[in-house]
Coordinates of C-alpha atoms in Angstrom, one line a residue:
Chain A
M352 CA 15.7 28.8 44.9
L353 CA 13.8 31.8 43.6
V354 CA 10.6 30.5 45.2
S355 CA 12.1 29.8 48.5
G356 CA 13.7 33.3 48.5
A357 CA 10.5 35.0 47.6
A358 CA 8.6 33.0 50.4
L359 CA 11.1 34.0 52.9
L360 CA 11.0 37.6 51.9
L361 CA 7.2 37.6 52.0
A362 CA 7.3 36.1 55.5
C363 CA 9.8 38.7 56.7
L364 CA 7.6 41.5 55.3
A365 CA 4.5 40.1 57.0
F366 CA 6.3 39.7 60.3
G367 CA 7.8 43.2 60.0
A368 CA 4.4 44.7 59.2
Y369 CA 2.8 43.0 62.1
D370 CA 5.5 44.1 64.4
V371 CA 5.3 47.7 63.3
F372 CA 1.5 47.6 63.8
A373 CA 1.9 46.1 67.3
L374 CA 4.6 48.6 68.2
R375 CA 2.4 51.5 67.1
Q376 CA -0.4 50.2 69.2
A377 CA 1.9 50.0 72.1
I378 CA 3.3 53.6 71.6
V379 CA -0.3 54.9 71.3
H380 CA -1.3 53.1 74.4
N381 CA 1.8 54.5 76.2
L382 CA 1.0 58.0 75.0
S383 CA -2.6 57.7 76.1
I384 CA -1.5 56.6 79.6
L385 CA 1.1 59.5 79.7
A386 CA -1.6 61.9 78.6
Q387 CA -4.0 60.6 81.2
I388 CA -1.3 60.9 84.0
A389 CA -0.3 64.4 82.8
G390 CA -4.0 65.4 82.6
S391 CA -4.8 64.1 86.1
N392 CA -1.8 65.7 87.6
S393 CA -2.7 69.1 86.0
V394 CA -6.3 69.2 87.2
S395 CA -5.5 71.2 90.3
A396 CA -3.2 73.5 88.4
L397 CA -5.9 74.2 85.9
L398 CA -8.5 74.7 88.7
F399 CA -6.2 77.1 90.5
N400 CA -4.9 78.6 87.3
D401 CA -1.3 77.8 88.1
P402 CA 0.5 77.2 84.8
H403 CA 3.8 76.9 86.5
E404 CA 2.6 73.9 88.5
A405 CA 1.3 72.4 85.3
E406 CA 4.6 72.9 83.5
K407 CA 6.4 71.2 86.3
T408 CA 4.1 68.3 85.9
L409 CA 4.8 68.2 82.1
S410 CA 8.5 68.4 82.5
A411 CA 8.4 65.0 84.1
L412 CA 7.9 63.8 80.5
K413 CA 11.7 64.3 80.0
A414 CA 12.0 60.7 81.1
A415 CA 10.4 59.6 77.8
P416 CA 12.9 60.7 75.2
N417 CA 10.5 60.2 72.3
I418 CA 8.1 62.8 73.5
L419 CA 8.8 65.9 71.4
S420 CA 6.4 68.3 73.1
A421 CA 3.4 68.4 75.4
H422 CA 0.9 71.1 76.0
I423 CA -2.0 71.7 78.3
Y424 CA -4.9 73.8 77.0
T425 CA -7.8 75.4 78.9
T426 CA -11.3 74.4 78.1
D427 CA -11.6 77.3 75.7
G428 CA -8.5 76.0 73.8
Q429 CA -6.0 78.6 75.1
P430 CA -2.5 77.2 75.8
F431 CA -2.0 76.9 79.5
A432 CA 1.3 75.1 80.0
A433 CA 3.9 73.6 77.6
Y434 CA 6.9 71.2 77.5
S435 CA 9.2 70.8 74.6
R436 CA 12.1 68.4 74.5
D437 CA 14.2 70.6 72.4
R438 CA 13.1 73.9 74.1
G439 CA 11.1 76.6 72.2
G440 CA 8.5 76.2 69.6
E441 CA 5.0 77.7 69.6
A442 CA 2.1 75.9 71.0
P443 CA 0.2 74.5 68.0
T444 CA -3.5 75.2 67.7
L445 CA -5.4 72.5 69.5
P446 CA -6.9 70.1 67.1
P447 CA -10.5 69.3 67.8
I448 CA -11.5 66.1 69.4
P449 CA -14.5 64.5 67.6
A450 CA -17.7 64.8 69.7
G451 CA -18.5 62.1 72.1
Q452 CA -14.8 61.0 72.4
T453 CA -12.2 61.9 75.1
E454 CA -9.2 61.2 73.0
A455 CA -8.0 61.5 69.4
R456 CA -4.7 60.7 67.6
W457 CA -3.0 61.4 64.3
F458 CA 0.0 60.1 62.5
Q459 CA 1.6 62.9 60.5
D460 CA 5.2 63.6 59.2
G461 CA 6.7 60.7 61.0
Q462 CA 5.2 61.8 64.2
I463 CA 2.2 60.9 66.3
V464 CA -0.1 63.4 67.9
L465 CA -2.5 62.6 70.7
V466 CA -5.0 64.9 72.2
R467 CA -7.0 64.0 75.4
S468 CA -9.7 65.9 77.3
I469 CA -9.0 66.4 81.0
I470 CA -12.2 65.3 82.8
F471 CA -12.6 66.2 86.4
Q472 CA -15.7 65.2 88.3
G473 CA -17.5 64.5 85.0
K474 CA -16.7 67.9 83.6
P475 CA -14.1 68.8 81.0
T476 CA -11.4 70.9 82.7
G477 CA -8.9 71.2 79.7
S478 CA -7.0 69.2 77.2
V479 CA -3.6 67.5 77.0
Y480 CA -1.6 67.5 73.7
I481 CA 1.3 65.2 73.3
Q482 CA 3.5 65.0 70.3
S483 CA 5.8 62.0 70.0
D484 CA 8.3 60.9 67.3
L485 CA 8.4 57.4 65.8
R486 CA 12.1 56.9 66.3
E487 CA 11.6 53.8 68.3
I488 CA 9.6 52.3 65.4
N489 CA 12.2 53.3 62.9
D490 CA 15.0 52.0 65.0
R491 CA 13.2 48.8 65.5
L492 CA 12.4 48.5 61.7
K493 CA 16.1 49.0 60.9
R494 CA 17.1 46.3 63.3
Y495 CA 14.4 44.1 62.0
A496 CA 15.4 44.7 58.4
G497 CA 19.0 43.8 59.3
I498 CA 18.0 40.6 60.9
A499 CA 15.7 39.7 58.0
A500 CA 18.5 40.4 55.5
I501 CA 20.9 38.2 57.4
V502 CA 18.3 35.4 57.8
L503 CA 17.3 35.7 54.1
L504 CA 20.9 35.7 52.9
T505 CA 21.8 32.7 55.2
S506 CA 18.8 30.7 54.1
L507 CA 19.4 31.5 50.4
L508 CA 22.9 30.4 50.8
A509 CA 21.7 27.2 52.5
A510 CA 19.2 26.6 49.7
L511 CA 21.9 27.1 47.1
L512 CA 24.1 24.6 48.8
V513 CA 21.3 22.1 49.1
S514 CA 20.2 22.5 45.5
S515 CA 23.7 22.1 44.2
I516 CA 24.1 18.9 46.2
F517 CA 20.7 17.9 44.9
Q518 CA 21.8 18.8 41.4
R519 CA 24.8 16.6 41.6
A520 CA 23.0 13.7 43.2
V521 CA 19.8 13.6 41.3
A522 CA 19.5 16.0 38.4
E523 CA 22.8 15.2 36.7
P524 CA 22.3 11.4 36.6
I525 CA 18.7 11.9 35.3
T526 CA 20.0 14.3 32.6
H527 CA 22.6 11.7 31.7
L528 CA 20.0 9.0 31.6
A529 CA 17.8 11.1 29.4
G530 CA 20.7 11.8 27.1
I531 CA 21.5 8.0 26.8
A532 CA 17.8 7.3 26.1
G533 CA 17.9 9.9 23.4
V534 CA 21.0 8.4 21.8
V535 CA 19.4 4.9 21.9
S536 CA 16.1 6.0 20.3
R537 CA 17.9 8.2 17.7
D538 CA 20.8 5.9 16.7
K539 CA 19.2 2.6 17.6
D540 CA 22.5 1.9 19.3
Y541 CA 21.7 -0.5 22.0
S542 CA 25.3 -1.0 23.0
V543 CA 25.6 2.3 25.0
R544 CA 25.2 2.2 28.8
A545 CA 24.3 4.8 31.4
T546 CA 27.2 5.5 33.9
P547 CA 26.2 4.1 37.4
T548 CA 26.2 6.7 40.2
G549 CA 27.5 4.2 42.8
S550 CA 25.3 5.9 45.4
G551 CA 23.1 2.9 46.1
D552 CA 19.9 4.9 46.1
E553 CA 16.8 4.7 44.0
L554 CA 18.5 6.6 41.2
A555 CA 21.3 3.9 41.1
T556 CA 18.6 1.3 40.9
L557 CA 16.9 3.2 38.1
I558 CA 20.1 3.4 36.1
E559 CA 20.9 -0.2 36.8
T560 CA 17.4 -1.3 35.6
F561 CA 17.8 1.0 32.6
N562 CA 21.1 -0.6 31.7
E563 CA 19.6 -4.1 32.2
M564 CA 16.7 -3.2 29.9
L565 CA 19.2 -2.0 27.3
A566 CA 21.2 -5.2 27.6
Q567 CA 18.0 -7.2 27.0
I568 CA 17.0 -5.0 24.0
Q569 CA 20.5 -5.3 22.6
E570 CA 20.4 -9.1 23.0
R571 CA 17.0 -9.3 21.3
D572 CA 18.0 -6.8 18.6
G573 CA 21.0 -9.0 17.9
A574 CA 18.9 -12.1 17.8
L575 CA 16.4 -10.4 15.5
K576 CA 19.1 -9.1 13.2
K577 CA 20.6 -12.6 13.1
A578 CA 17.2 -14.2 12.4
H579 CA 16.6 -11.6 9.7
G580 CA 20.0 -12.3 8.1
E581 CA 19.3 -16.0 8.2
L582 CA 15.9 -15.5 6.7
E583 CA 17.3 -13.3 3.9
Q584 CA 19.9 -16.0 3.2
Q585 CA 17.2 -18.6 3.1
V586 CA 15.1 -16.5 0.8
Q587 CA 18.2 -16.0 -1.4
A588 CA 18.9 -19.7 -1.3
V589 CA 15.3 -20.5 -2.3
A590 CA 15.4 -18.0 -5.1
R591 CA 18.7 -19.5 -6.2
R592 CA 17.3 -22.9 -6.1
A593 CA 14.2 -21.8 -8.0
E594 CA 16.5 -20.2 -10.6
E595 CA 18.6 -23.4 -10.8
L596 CA 15.5 -25.5 -11.1
T597 CA 14.2 -23.4 -13.9
R598 CA 17.5 -23.5 -15.6
S599 CA 17.9 -27.2 -15.2
N600 CA 14.3 -27.7 -16.3
T601 CA 15.0 -25.7 -19.4
E602 CA 18.2 -27.6 -20.0
L603 CA 16.4 -30.9 -19.5
E604 CA 13.7 -29.9 -22.0
Q605 CA 16.4 -28.7 -24.4
F606 CA 18.3 -32.0 -23.8
A607 CA 15.2 -34.1 -24.4
Y608 CA 14.5 -32.2 -27.5
V609 CA 18.0 -32.4 -28.9
A610 CA 18.3 -36.0 -27.9
S611 CA 15.1 -37.1 -29.4
H612 CA 15.7 -35.0 -32.5
D613 CA 19.2 -36.5 -33.0
L614 CA 17.9 -40.0 -32.2
Q615 CA 15.5 -39.7 -35.1
E616 CA 18.2 -40.0 -37.7
P617 CA 19.7 -43.3 -36.7
L618 CA 16.3 -44.6 -35.9
R619 CA 15.1 -43.7 -39.3
M620 CA 17.9 -45.8 -40.7
V621 CA 17.0 -48.8 -38.4
A622 CA 13.3 -48.4 -39.3
S623 CA 13.9 -47.9 -43.1
Y624 CA 16.3 -50.9 -43.5
T625 CA 14.2 -53.3 -41.4
Q626 CA 11.3 -52.3 -43.5
L627 CA 13.4 -52.8 -46.7
L628 CA 14.4 -56.2 -45.3
A629 CA 10.8 -57.1 -44.7
K630 CA 9.8 -55.8 -48.1
R631 CA 12.5 -57.6 -50.1
Y632 CA 13.1 -60.8 -48.1
K633 CA 9.7 -61.7 -46.7
G634 CA 9.0 -65.4 -47.4
R635 CA 12.5 -65.9 -48.9
L636 CA 14.2 -66.7 -45.6
D637 CA 12.7 -69.0 -43.0
S638 CA 9.7 -68.3 -40.8
D639 CA 11.9 -67.4 -37.8
A640 CA 13.6 -64.7 -39.9
D641 CA 10.2 -63.3 -40.9
E642 CA 9.1 -63.1 -37.3
F643 CA 12.3 -61.5 -36.1
I644 CA 12.2 -58.9 -38.8
A645 CA 8.5 -58.2 -38.0
Y646 CA 9.4 -57.5 -34.3
A647 CA 12.3 -55.3 -35.4
V648 CA 10.0 -53.4 -37.7
D649 CA 7.4 -53.0 -35.0
G650 CA 9.9 -52.0 -32.4
A651 CA 11.5 -49.4 -34.6
H652 CA 8.1 -48.1 -35.6
R653 CA 6.9 -47.7 -32.0
M654 CA 10.2 -46.0 -31.1
Q655 CA 9.6 -43.5 -33.8
L656 CA 6.1 -42.8 -32.4
L657 CA 7.5 -42.4 -28.9
I658 CA 10.3 -40.1 -30.0
G659 CA 7.8 -38.1 -32.1
D660 CA 5.6 -37.7 -29.1
L661 CA 8.5 -36.8 -26.9
L662 CA 9.4 -34.1 -29.4
A663 CA 5.9 -32.8 -29.5
Y664 CA 5.9 -32.7 -25.7
C665 CA 9.2 -30.8 -25.6
R666 CA 8.0 -28.4 -28.3
V667 CA 5.2 -27.2 -25.9
G668 CA 7.9 -25.7 -23.7
T669 CA 10.6 -24.8 -26.1
K670 CA 8.9 -24.0 -29.4
G671 CA 5.7 -22.4 -28.2
E672 CA 4.4 -19.0 -29.5
E673 CA 3.9 -16.0 -27.1
P674 CA 0.3 -16.3 -25.8
R675 CA -2.0 -13.6 -27.4
E676 CA -5.7 -13.0 -27.8
T677 CA -7.1 -16.1 -29.4
S678 CA -10.6 -17.2 -30.2
S679 CA -11.0 -20.5 -28.4
E680 CA -14.0 -21.2 -30.6
A681 CA -11.8 -20.9 -33.7
A682 CA -9.3 -23.2 -32.1
L683 CA -11.9 -25.8 -31.4
E684 CA -13.2 -25.5 -35.0
Q685 CA -9.7 -26.1 -36.3
A686 CA -9.2 -29.1 -34.0
L687 CA -12.5 -30.6 -35.2
L688 CA -11.4 -30.0 -38.8
N689 CA -8.2 -31.9 -38.1
L690 CA -10.3 -34.7 -36.6
Q691 CA -12.9 -34.6 -39.3
G692 CA -12.0 -38.1 -40.7
A693 CA -12.1 -39.8 -37.3
I694 CA -15.3 -38.1 -36.2
Q695 CA -17.1 -38.9 -39.4
E696 CA -15.9 -42.5 -39.2
S697 CA -17.2 -42.9 -35.7
G698 CA -20.5 -41.3 -36.5
G699 CA -20.0 -39.0 -33.5
V700 CA -21.2 -35.5 -32.9
V701 CA -19.3 -32.7 -31.3
T702 CA -21.2 -29.6 -30.1
H703 CA -20.2 -26.5 -28.2
D704 CA -21.5 -23.4 -26.5
P705 CA -20.2 -20.0 -27.6
L706 CA -16.6 -20.0 -26.5
P707 CA -14.6 -17.0 -25.3
T708 CA -11.5 -15.2 -26.5
V709 CA -8.6 -16.1 -24.3
I710 CA -4.9 -15.3 -24.0
A711 CA -3.3 -18.4 -25.5
D712 CA -0.9 -19.9 -28.0
G713 CA -3.5 -20.7 -30.7
A714 CA -1.7 -23.7 -32.1
Q715 CA -1.3 -25.2 -28.7
L716 CA -5.0 -24.6 -27.9
V717 CA -5.9 -26.4 -31.1
Q718 CA -3.6 -29.3 -30.0
L719 CA -5.3 -29.4 -26.6
F720 CA -8.8 -29.6 -28.0
Q721 CA -7.7 -32.1 -30.7
N722 CA -6.1 -34.4 -28.1
V723 CA -9.1 -34.4 -25.7
V724 CA -11.8 -34.6 -28.4
G725 CA -9.7 -37.2 -30.3
N726 CA -9.6 -39.3 -27.1
A727 CA -13.4 -39.0 -26.6
I728 CA -13.9 -40.4 -30.1
K729 CA -11.2 -43.0 -29.7
Y730 CA -12.3 -44.3 -26.2
R731 CA -16.0 -44.4 -27.1
S732 CA -18.5 -46.7 -25.5
A733 CA -21.1 -48.7 -27.4
E734 CA -23.1 -45.5 -28.0
L735 CA -22.4 -43.1 -30.8
P736 CA -19.8 -40.7 -29.4
R737 CA -21.1 -37.3 -28.3
V738 CA -18.8 -34.5 -27.0
H739 CA -19.9 -31.1 -25.7
V740 CA -17.5 -28.3 -25.1
S741 CA -18.4 -25.2 -22.9
A742 CA -16.6 -22.5 -21.0
N743 CA -17.5 -20.6 -17.8
K744 CA -15.9 -17.9 -15.8
N745 CA -14.7 -18.8 -12.4
G746 CA -14.5 -16.1 -9.7
G747 CA -14.0 -13.6 -12.5
N748 CA -10.4 -14.3 -13.2
E749 CA -10.3 -17.8 -14.8
W750 CA -12.0 -19.5 -17.7
I751 CA -12.9 -23.1 -17.0
F752 CA -13.3 -25.1 -20.2
S753 CA -15.2 -28.4 -19.9
M754 CA -15.2 -31.2 -22.5
R755 CA -17.9 -33.7 -21.6
D756 CA -18.1 -37.1 -23.4
N757 CA -20.2 -40.2 -23.2
G758 CA -17.2 -42.5 -23.6
L759 CA -15.9 -45.4 -21.5
G760 CA -15.2 -43.3 -18.5
I761 CA -12.2 -43.6 -16.2
D762 CA -11.8 -45.1 -12.7
P763 CA -11.0 -42.3 -10.2
K764 CA -7.9 -44.1 -9.2
Y765 CA -6.4 -43.4 -12.6
F766 CA -7.2 -39.7 -12.6
E767 CA -3.6 -38.8 -11.9
K768 CA -2.0 -41.6 -14.0
I769 CA -3.6 -40.6 -17.3
F770 CA -1.8 -37.3 -17.3
V771 CA 1.6 -39.0 -16.8
M772 CA 3.8 -39.4 -19.9
F773 CA 3.5 -42.7 -21.7
Q774 CA 1.1 -44.0 -19.1
R775 CA -1.8 -45.9 -20.7
L776 CA -4.9 -47.7 -19.3
H777 CA -5.3 -49.9 -22.3
G778 CA -3.1 -52.4 -24.1
R779 CA -1.7 -51.7 -27.5
E780 CA -3.9 -54.4 -29.0
E781 CA -7.0 -52.6 -27.6
F782 CA -6.2 -49.1 -28.6
S783 CA -3.2 -47.6 -30.4
G784 CA -1.3 -44.7 -29.0
T785 CA 1.7 -43.9 -26.8
G786 CA 0.1 -42.2 -23.9
I787 CA 1.4 -38.7 -24.5
G788 CA -1.8 -36.8 -25.5
L789 CA -3.1 -35.8 -22.1
T790 CA 0.4 -35.1 -20.9
V791 CA 0.8 -32.6 -23.7
C792 CA -2.6 -31.1 -22.8
K793 CA -1.6 -30.7 -19.2
K794 CA 1.7 -29.2 -20.1
I795 CA -0.1 -26.8 -22.5
A796 CA -2.5 -25.7 -19.7
E797 CA 0.3 -25.2 -17.3
R798 CA 2.4 -23.3 -19.7
H799 CA -0.5 -20.9 -19.9
G800 CA -0.6 -20.5 -16.1
G801 CA -3.6 -22.9 -15.9
R802 CA -4.4 -26.4 -14.8
M803 CA -6.1 -29.5 -16.1
W804 CA -8.0 -32.3 -14.4
V805 CA -10.7 -34.8 -15.1
E806 CA -14.0 -35.9 -13.5
S807 CA -15.4 -39.3 -14.5
E808 CA -17.1 -42.5 -13.6
P809 CA -16.5 -45.8 -15.5
G810 CA -19.4 -46.3 -17.9
K811 CA -20.7 -42.8 -17.6
G812 CA -18.3 -40.8 -19.7
S813 CA -15.7 -38.3 -18.7
T814 CA -15.5 -34.6 -18.4
F815 CA -12.0 -33.1 -18.9
Y816 CA -11.5 -29.6 -17.6
F817 CA -8.8 -27.0 -18.1
A818 CA -8.5 -23.6 -16.6
L819 CA -6.9 -20.6 -18.3
P820 CA -6.2 -17.3 -16.5
E821 CA -8.3 -14.6 -18.1
K822 CA -5.3 -12.2 -18.1
R823 CA -1.7 -12.9 -18.7
Chain B
M606 CA 15.9 -24.1 -76.6
A607 CA 14.1 -26.2 -74.0
I608 CA 14.5 -29.9 -74.1
N609 CA 12.4 -32.6 -72.7
I610 CA 15.0 -34.3 -70.5
G611 CA 15.2 -38.0 -70.8
E612 CA 13.2 -38.3 -73.9
N613 CA 16.2 -38.2 -76.2
G614 CA 17.7 -41.3 -74.8
T615 CA 20.5 -39.7 -72.8
P616 CA 20.4 -40.6 -69.2
I617 CA 19.5 -37.9 -66.7
E618 CA 22.3 -36.8 -64.4
I619 CA 21.3 -36.5 -60.8
L620 CA 23.7 -35.1 -58.1
L621 CA 22.9 -36.3 -54.6
V622 CA 24.7 -34.3 -51.9
E623 CA 24.3 -36.6 -48.9
D624 CA 26.7 -37.6 -46.1
S625 CA 24.6 -40.5 -44.8
P626 CA 25.4 -43.8 -46.7
G627 CA 22.1 -45.2 -45.5
D628 CA 20.2 -42.4 -47.2
V629 CA 22.3 -42.7 -50.3
R630 CA 21.5 -46.3 -50.6
L631 CA 17.8 -45.7 -49.9
T632 CA 17.8 -43.0 -52.6
Q633 CA 19.5 -45.4 -55.0
E634 CA 16.9 -48.0 -54.2
A635 CA 14.1 -45.6 -54.8
L636 CA 15.6 -44.5 -58.2
R637 CA 16.5 -48.0 -59.3
D638 CA 13.1 -48.7 -60.7
A639 CA 12.3 -45.1 -61.6
K640 CA 10.5 -44.3 -64.9
V641 CA 13.3 -42.1 -66.1
Q642 CA 16.7 -43.5 -66.9
N643 CA 19.2 -41.8 -64.7
T644 CA 22.7 -41.7 -63.4
L645 CA 23.1 -40.9 -59.7
H646 CA 26.2 -39.1 -58.7
V647 CA 26.9 -38.9 -55.0
A648 CA 28.9 -36.2 -53.1
S649 CA 29.3 -37.1 -49.5
D650 CA 30.3 -33.6 -48.3
G651 CA 30.0 -30.0 -49.3
M652 CA 33.5 -29.7 -50.7
E653 CA 33.0 -32.7 -53.0
A654 CA 29.7 -31.2 -54.2
T655 CA 31.5 -28.0 -55.0
S656 CA 34.3 -29.7 -57.0
F657 CA 31.7 -31.8 -58.9
L658 CA 29.6 -28.8 -59.8
W659 CA 32.5 -26.6 -60.9
R660 CA 34.4 -29.6 -62.4
Q661 CA 37.5 -29.3 -60.3
G662 CA 40.2 -32.0 -59.6
K663 CA 39.0 -35.5 -60.1
H664 CA 35.6 -34.2 -61.2
A665 CA 37.1 -32.3 -64.2
N666 CA 35.0 -34.3 -66.5
A667 CA 31.9 -34.3 -64.4
P668 CA 28.6 -33.8 -66.3
R669 CA 26.4 -30.8 -65.6
P670 CA 23.6 -32.3 -63.3
D671 CA 20.0 -32.0 -64.4
L672 CA 18.8 -32.1 -60.8
V673 CA 20.5 -31.6 -57.4
L674 CA 19.2 -33.3 -54.3
L675 CA 20.8 -31.4 -51.4
D676 CA 21.0 -32.3 -47.8
L677 CA 21.4 -29.2 -45.5
N678 CA 23.6 -30.6 -42.7
L679 CA 26.9 -31.7 -44.3
P680 CA 30.4 -31.9 -43.1
K681 CA 33.1 -29.3 -44.2
K682 CA 30.7 -27.1 -46.1
G683 CA 27.0 -26.7 -45.4
G684 CA 24.2 -27.3 -47.8
R685 CA 23.0 -23.7 -47.5
E686 CA 26.4 -22.5 -48.7
I687 CA 26.3 -24.8 -51.7
L688 CA 22.7 -23.7 -52.5
E689 CA 23.8 -20.0 -52.4
E690 CA 26.8 -20.6 -54.6
I691 CA 24.7 -22.5 -57.2
K692 CA 22.1 -19.8 -57.4
L693 CA 24.7 -17.1 -57.8
D694 CA 26.4 -18.8 -60.7
P695 CA 24.7 -17.9 -64.0
S696 CA 25.7 -21.2 -65.6
L697 CA 24.3 -23.3 -62.7
K698 CA 21.4 -21.3 -61.3
S699 CA 18.8 -22.8 -63.7
I700 CA 19.5 -26.3 -62.3
P701 CA 16.6 -27.3 -60.0
V702 CA 17.8 -27.8 -56.4
V703 CA 15.6 -29.9 -54.2
V704 CA 16.5 -29.5 -50.5
L705 CA 16.0 -33.0 -48.9
T706 CA 16.7 -32.9 -45.2
T707 CA 15.5 -34.2 -41.8
S708 CA 15.0 -30.7 -40.5
T709 CA 11.5 -29.4 -40.0
A710 CA 12.7 -26.1 -38.5
E711 CA 10.8 -23.1 -39.8
E712 CA 14.0 -21.1 -40.2
D713 CA 15.6 -23.8 -42.4
I714 CA 12.6 -23.8 -44.7
L715 CA 12.5 -20.0 -44.9
R716 CA 16.2 -19.6 -45.4
S717 CA 16.3 -22.3 -48.1
Y718 CA 13.6 -20.5 -50.2
Q719 CA 15.2 -17.2 -49.6
L720 CA 18.3 -18.7 -51.2
H721 CA 16.1 -19.8 -54.1
A722 CA 15.8 -23.5 -53.4
N723 CA 13.3 -24.9 -55.9
C724 CA 11.6 -26.9 -53.2
Y725 CA 12.1 -28.1 -49.7
I726 CA 11.2 -31.6 -48.6
T727 CA 11.5 -33.2 -45.2
K728 CA 12.7 -36.8 -45.4
P729 CA 9.7 -39.0 -44.5
V730 CA 10.5 -41.3 -41.5
D731 CA 8.6 -44.2 -43.1
L732 CA 10.3 -46.2 -45.8
D733 CA 7.4 -46.5 -48.2
Q734 CA 6.8 -42.7 -47.8
F735 CA 10.5 -42.1 -48.5
L736 CA 10.6 -44.2 -51.6
K737 CA 7.4 -42.5 -52.8
V738 CA 8.8 -39.0 -52.3
I739 CA 12.0 -39.8 -54.2
K740 CA 10.1 -41.2 -57.1
T741 CA 7.7 -38.2 -57.0
I742 CA 10.6 -35.8 -57.1
D743 CA 12.2 -37.6 -59.9
N744 CA 9.1 -37.8 -61.9
F745 CA 8.1 -34.2 -61.3
W746 CA 11.4 -32.5 -62.1
L747 CA 12.6 -34.9 -64.8
A748 CA 9.4 -35.8 -66.6
I749 CA 6.8 -33.2 -65.9
V750 CA 8.6 -29.9 -65.6
K751 CA 10.1 -28.1 -68.7
L752 CA 13.6 -26.8 -68.0
P753 CA 15.9 -24.7 -70.2
S754 CA 18.9 -26.5 -71.8
D755 CA 22.4 -25.8 -70.6
P756 CA 22.9 -22.1 -71.2
T757 CA 26.6 -22.6 -71.9

């Protein structure tokens, strides 16, 4: 609006200036012609020194209303004849014409003055002086300004009208669109929609596309929120399951402990009285009775062992001490002390590298070493049993203990089975035991956040490993 | 004056506080051929033990036991309570009380000694062991140890 107004104004000014310039040129040209005519017609008057004749000639200038005055001068610059539109007035001093020129002109005080030499037969005979006002230019300028003002005003009005139409058709919907986009990005509210213009132009298409985009985002946002909610529910469900599992595990352990503990009492009665029977009546009944009693005694005895082992297994989880800094070397020494009798009897040798301080339940660590070393002594080959215990750091955050023996070895297909409760690879007649030892070891390792496994080959001995995290 | 129990011909009085008839019988079996001549009195619950010790009701003429074998888990009144009462009674507190129970719980052991039990023994699960333990208790407290005579 402002720009178009300024451009229009500038154009008017330029046209005006050009017009004024052109008009001036025309006026000067006219004056020059008038001066020439007046000069030519005055030559004879000058030659015959007849000022009256010259003044008659000049008075013809009345026809040009813009001529203020006209004078003829003699060659020596004396006034010869004069014409004045408004009568009276002194003849001004003749301004000099620059050398080598026949005509000169000046603009001064809103007037134009033209002086021209009168040349007759190549000789200067006098001069013509014509003074004209610029009323014509001023009138024309005023008219011109009026027209320009009207044009300017009209075009500004037109521009205003156009721009207001444009504003309503384009700017308002775009501002509205920007506002909606702002709301969406600020409030993350994808349910808002831009109001369609209904104009069917590009803008309507833009708004429609924008709304479609919003609808898609809203749909995806909804799906995302739904998925997120579902995921959260699943996570919660998993956490609940884990909690339930932990609780039921604890309950199961507690149950196993209480059950086996309470079973001990009646079992002790069964065992004691079958033993008493055997003690007091052996050989006094028939041989069948002796055999039956012997089976009852044996069964009760084995059941006592199993229940004892079950209790020992349960105690790992329920009765353990809080793991603290413990010397694994001291734990091994204690285990070897507990096994002293068996080791000496077998003629075996147990050696070890320097062993680290770990975070563990000391009593359970002793039990672990004792069970594994005890097994190595028990399941020995024809050679004298040798066991070597060492420990290495793994990746900087775990201690891997290894207990290598030269015993019978284990078939790889039993690597899993030997860690399962009451699973045994040998008959009771071959080796005594219930099959709880390694199960307890594994549970101890796992209770410490570690693992336990075995590497072995039948006839080449076994190496049992357990890993303990260095930190709690 | 300290007396060497059992040497003057009078039978030793033992109070067994035990609710399990099987264990009572096993104890009787164990004591049957003990070196020291003894009379075994049995209280099958805490209330009966109390009335025996303080000579109440049908136990008005009960003898003062020379040794108490006390189970901890008893109906009506627990063994710990009886132990505490014995050791608070000036006329009874010099009687040796042997806690004889199946419990291996650390807190039971500690609590018993804090209540001034004279010793704590877990019933061996094996019959021969059981018989041996009873005989050992009997022998230790009634033949080896010197005890004061009844202060009353």
